[in-house]
Amino acid sequence: MAPAPDMRPRAVAKRLLMPVAVLGSVAAAFAYVGSVDPNEPGHYPTCPLLALTGILCPGCGGLRSAHAFITGDFLTALGANAAAVVGFVVFAVGWVAWTVASARGRAWRLSPSSAQLWTIGAVLAVFSVVRNLPFGAWLAP
């Protein structure tokens, strides 16, 4: 039987240090994107793939999506980059699971299988291809 985790406040705070630091970093990035509108030209560099080829990558529209998401305009966020919105939600759920496990003194590892990684890659590839085709223009930012 595993020993019970140390539940003293100092031990719990030490275990929560990394999840809180990650949340602080992500919150700072979202605060910046929320305050510096990517819809106005000159604030952010353009996507190199889009600039060189005219092809939208899976991340194109991600900053606009983050800006709309942080300002509460969820439909615009989905329209700018639906994959990014899914990523925001997956991050939030994963962060909560990691924080709860850390607070309870349990290890939490995100270790997707090869099949899961290939599936994510395939979904993003299909998303990228479809958003660049005429019938998938509704997925383009």
Short mmCIF file of C-alpha atoms in Angstrom, two decimals:
data_model
loop_
_atom_site.label_atom_id
_atom_site.label_comp_id
_atom_site.label_asym_id
_atom_site.label_seq_id
_atom_site.Cartn_x
_atom_site.Cartn_y
_atom_site.Cartn_z
CA MET A 1 0.00 0.00 0.00
CA ALA A 2 1.34 3.43 -0.95
CA PRO A 3 2.00 5.91 1.83
CA ALA A 4 -0.58 8.66 2.28
CA PRO A 5 0.44 11.95 0.66
CA ASP A 6 1.53 14.82 2.88
CA MET A 7 -1.53 17.08 3.14
CA ARG A 8 0.06 19.88 5.17
CA PRO A 9 -0.58 23.26 3.54
CA ARG A 10 3.08 23.81 2.70
CA ALA A 11 3.35 20.40 0.99
CA VAL A 12 0.14 20.98 -0.98
CA ALA A 13 1.35 24.46 -2.01
CA LYS A 14 4.64 22.99 -3.22
CA ARG A 15 2.82 20.39 -5.31
CA LEU A 16 0.59 23.10 -6.82
CA LEU A 17 3.51 25.36 -7.76
CA MET A 18 3.94 24.01 -11.30
CA PRO A 19 0.22 23.94 -12.26
CA VAL A 20 -0.17 27.49 -10.95
CA ALA A 21 2.94 28.65 -12.85
CA VAL A 22 1.62 27.12 -16.08
CA LEU A 23 -1.79 28.72 -15.55
CA GLY A 24 -0.12 32.08 -14.87
CA SER A 25 1.87 31.85 -18.09
CA VAL A 26 -1.16 30.90 -20.18
CA ALA A 27 -3.28 33.59 -18.49
CA ALA A 28 -0.60 36.21 -19.24
CA ALA A 29 -0.49 35.16 -22.90
CA PHE A 30 -4.30 35.28 -23.16
CA ALA A 31 -4.38 38.65 -21.38
CA TYR A 32 -1.91 40.05 -23.91
CA VAL A 33 -3.83 38.67 -26.89
CA GLY A 34 -7.07 39.92 -25.30
CA SER A 35 -5.70 43.44 -24.98
CA VAL A 36 -3.73 43.67 -28.26
CA ASP A 37 -6.27 42.92 -30.99
CA PRO A 38 -4.85 40.63 -33.71
CA ASN A 39 -7.55 41.88 -36.08
CA GLU A 40 -5.70 45.20 -36.36
CA PRO A 41 -2.75 45.04 -38.76
CA GLY A 42 0.78 45.49 -37.50
CA HIS A 43 0.46 43.93 -34.04
CA TYR A 44 1.52 40.38 -34.89
CA PRO A 45 3.56 38.80 -37.69
CA THR A 46 1.66 36.99 -40.42
CA CYS A 47 1.76 33.23 -40.79
CA PRO A 48 4.85 32.34 -42.87
CA LEU A 49 3.04 29.51 -44.69
CA LEU A 50 0.14 31.79 -45.56
CA ALA A 51 2.47 34.60 -46.63
CA LEU A 52 4.60 32.35 -48.84
CA THR A 53 1.99 30.00 -50.30
CA GLY A 54 -1.47 31.40 -49.59
CA ILE A 55 -2.32 28.14 -47.78
CA LEU A 56 -3.92 28.27 -44.34
CA CYS A 57 -2.11 26.16 -41.74
CA PRO A 58 -3.98 24.56 -38.80
CA GLY A 59 -2.95 27.52 -36.62
CA CYS A 60 -4.06 30.32 -38.95
CA GLY A 61 -6.64 32.40 -37.14
CA GLY A 62 -5.52 31.08 -33.76
CA LEU A 63 -4.67 34.51 -32.34
CA ARG A 64 -7.97 35.94 -33.58
CA SER A 65 -9.70 32.93 -32.06
CA ALA A 66 -7.92 33.47 -28.73
CA HIS A 67 -8.83 37.18 -28.77
CA ALA A 68 -12.50 36.42 -29.44
CA PHE A 69 -12.48 33.61 -26.85
CA ILE A 70 -10.99 35.77 -24.10
CA THR A 71 -13.44 38.59 -24.84
CA GLY A 72 -16.38 36.17 -24.66
CA ASP A 73 -17.29 36.05 -28.36
CA PHE A 74 -17.32 32.27 -28.69
CA LEU A 75 -18.98 32.06 -32.10
CA THR A 76 -16.35 34.37 -33.58
CA ALA A 77 -13.67 32.28 -31.87
CA LEU A 78 -15.04 29.13 -33.52
CA GLY A 79 -15.19 30.89 -36.87
CA ALA A 80 -11.59 32.10 -36.62
CA ASN A 81 -10.15 28.68 -35.74
CA ALA A 82 -12.38 25.88 -34.46
CA ALA A 83 -9.39 23.61 -33.78
CA ALA A 84 -7.88 26.27 -31.50
CA VAL A 85 -11.11 26.51 -29.49
CA VAL A 86 -11.08 22.74 -29.04
CA GLY A 87 -7.45 23.08 -27.93
CA PHE A 88 -8.37 25.76 -25.37
CA VAL A 89 -11.04 23.52 -23.88
CA VAL A 90 -8.79 20.43 -23.87
CA PHE A 91 -6.06 22.45 -22.15
CA ALA A 92 -8.52 23.68 -19.50
CA VAL A 93 -9.79 20.17 -18.76
CA GLY A 94 -6.25 18.77 -18.64
CA TRP A 95 -5.07 21.59 -16.38
CA VAL A 96 -7.94 20.96 -13.92
CA ALA A 97 -7.17 17.22 -13.85
CA TRP A 98 -3.46 17.93 -13.30
CA THR A 99 -4.18 20.44 -10.53
CA VAL A 100 -6.60 18.15 -8.70
CA ALA A 101 -4.16 15.22 -8.92
CA SER A 102 -1.30 17.43 -7.71
CA ALA A 103 -3.33 18.74 -4.78
CA ARG A 104 -4.14 15.17 -3.77
CA GLY A 105 -0.50 14.13 -4.03
CA ARG A 106 -1.01 11.87 -7.02
CA ALA A 107 1.13 11.80 -10.12
CA TRP A 108 -0.63 12.85 -13.30
CA ARG A 109 0.93 12.19 -16.65
CA LEU A 110 -0.46 12.90 -20.05
CA SER A 111 0.77 10.01 -22.12
CA PRO A 112 -1.32 9.53 -25.25
CA SER A 113 -0.84 6.37 -27.24
CA SER A 114 0.63 6.37 -30.73
CA ALA A 115 -2.84 5.77 -32.15
CA GLN A 116 -4.20 8.81 -30.32
CA LEU A 117 -1.34 11.00 -31.56
CA TRP A 118 -1.84 9.81 -35.13
CA THR A 119 -5.57 10.49 -34.82
CA ILE A 120 -4.96 14.04 -33.61
CA GLY A 121 -2.49 14.58 -36.45
CA ALA A 122 -4.93 13.18 -39.00
CA VAL A 123 -7.79 15.36 -37.72
CA LEU A 124 -5.58 18.47 -37.92
CA ALA A 125 -4.42 17.49 -41.43
CA VAL A 126 -8.01 17.02 -42.61
CA PHE A 127 -8.96 20.31 -40.93
CA SER A 128 -6.10 22.03 -42.78
CA VAL A 129 -7.00 20.57 -46.15
CA VAL A 130 -10.73 21.19 -45.85
CA ARG A 131 -10.33 24.83 -44.73
CA ASN A 132 -8.29 25.48 -47.90
CA LEU A 133 -10.92 24.03 -50.27
CA PRO A 134 -13.87 26.00 -51.62
CA PHE A 135 -16.51 23.94 -49.80
CA GLY A 136 -14.60 24.34 -46.52
CA ALA A 137 -14.31 28.11 -46.66
CA TRP A 138 -16.51 28.33 -43.56
CA LEU A 139 -13.52 26.91 -41.60
CA ALA A 140 -11.18 29.66 -42.86
CA PRO A 141 -10.61 32.70 -40.64
#
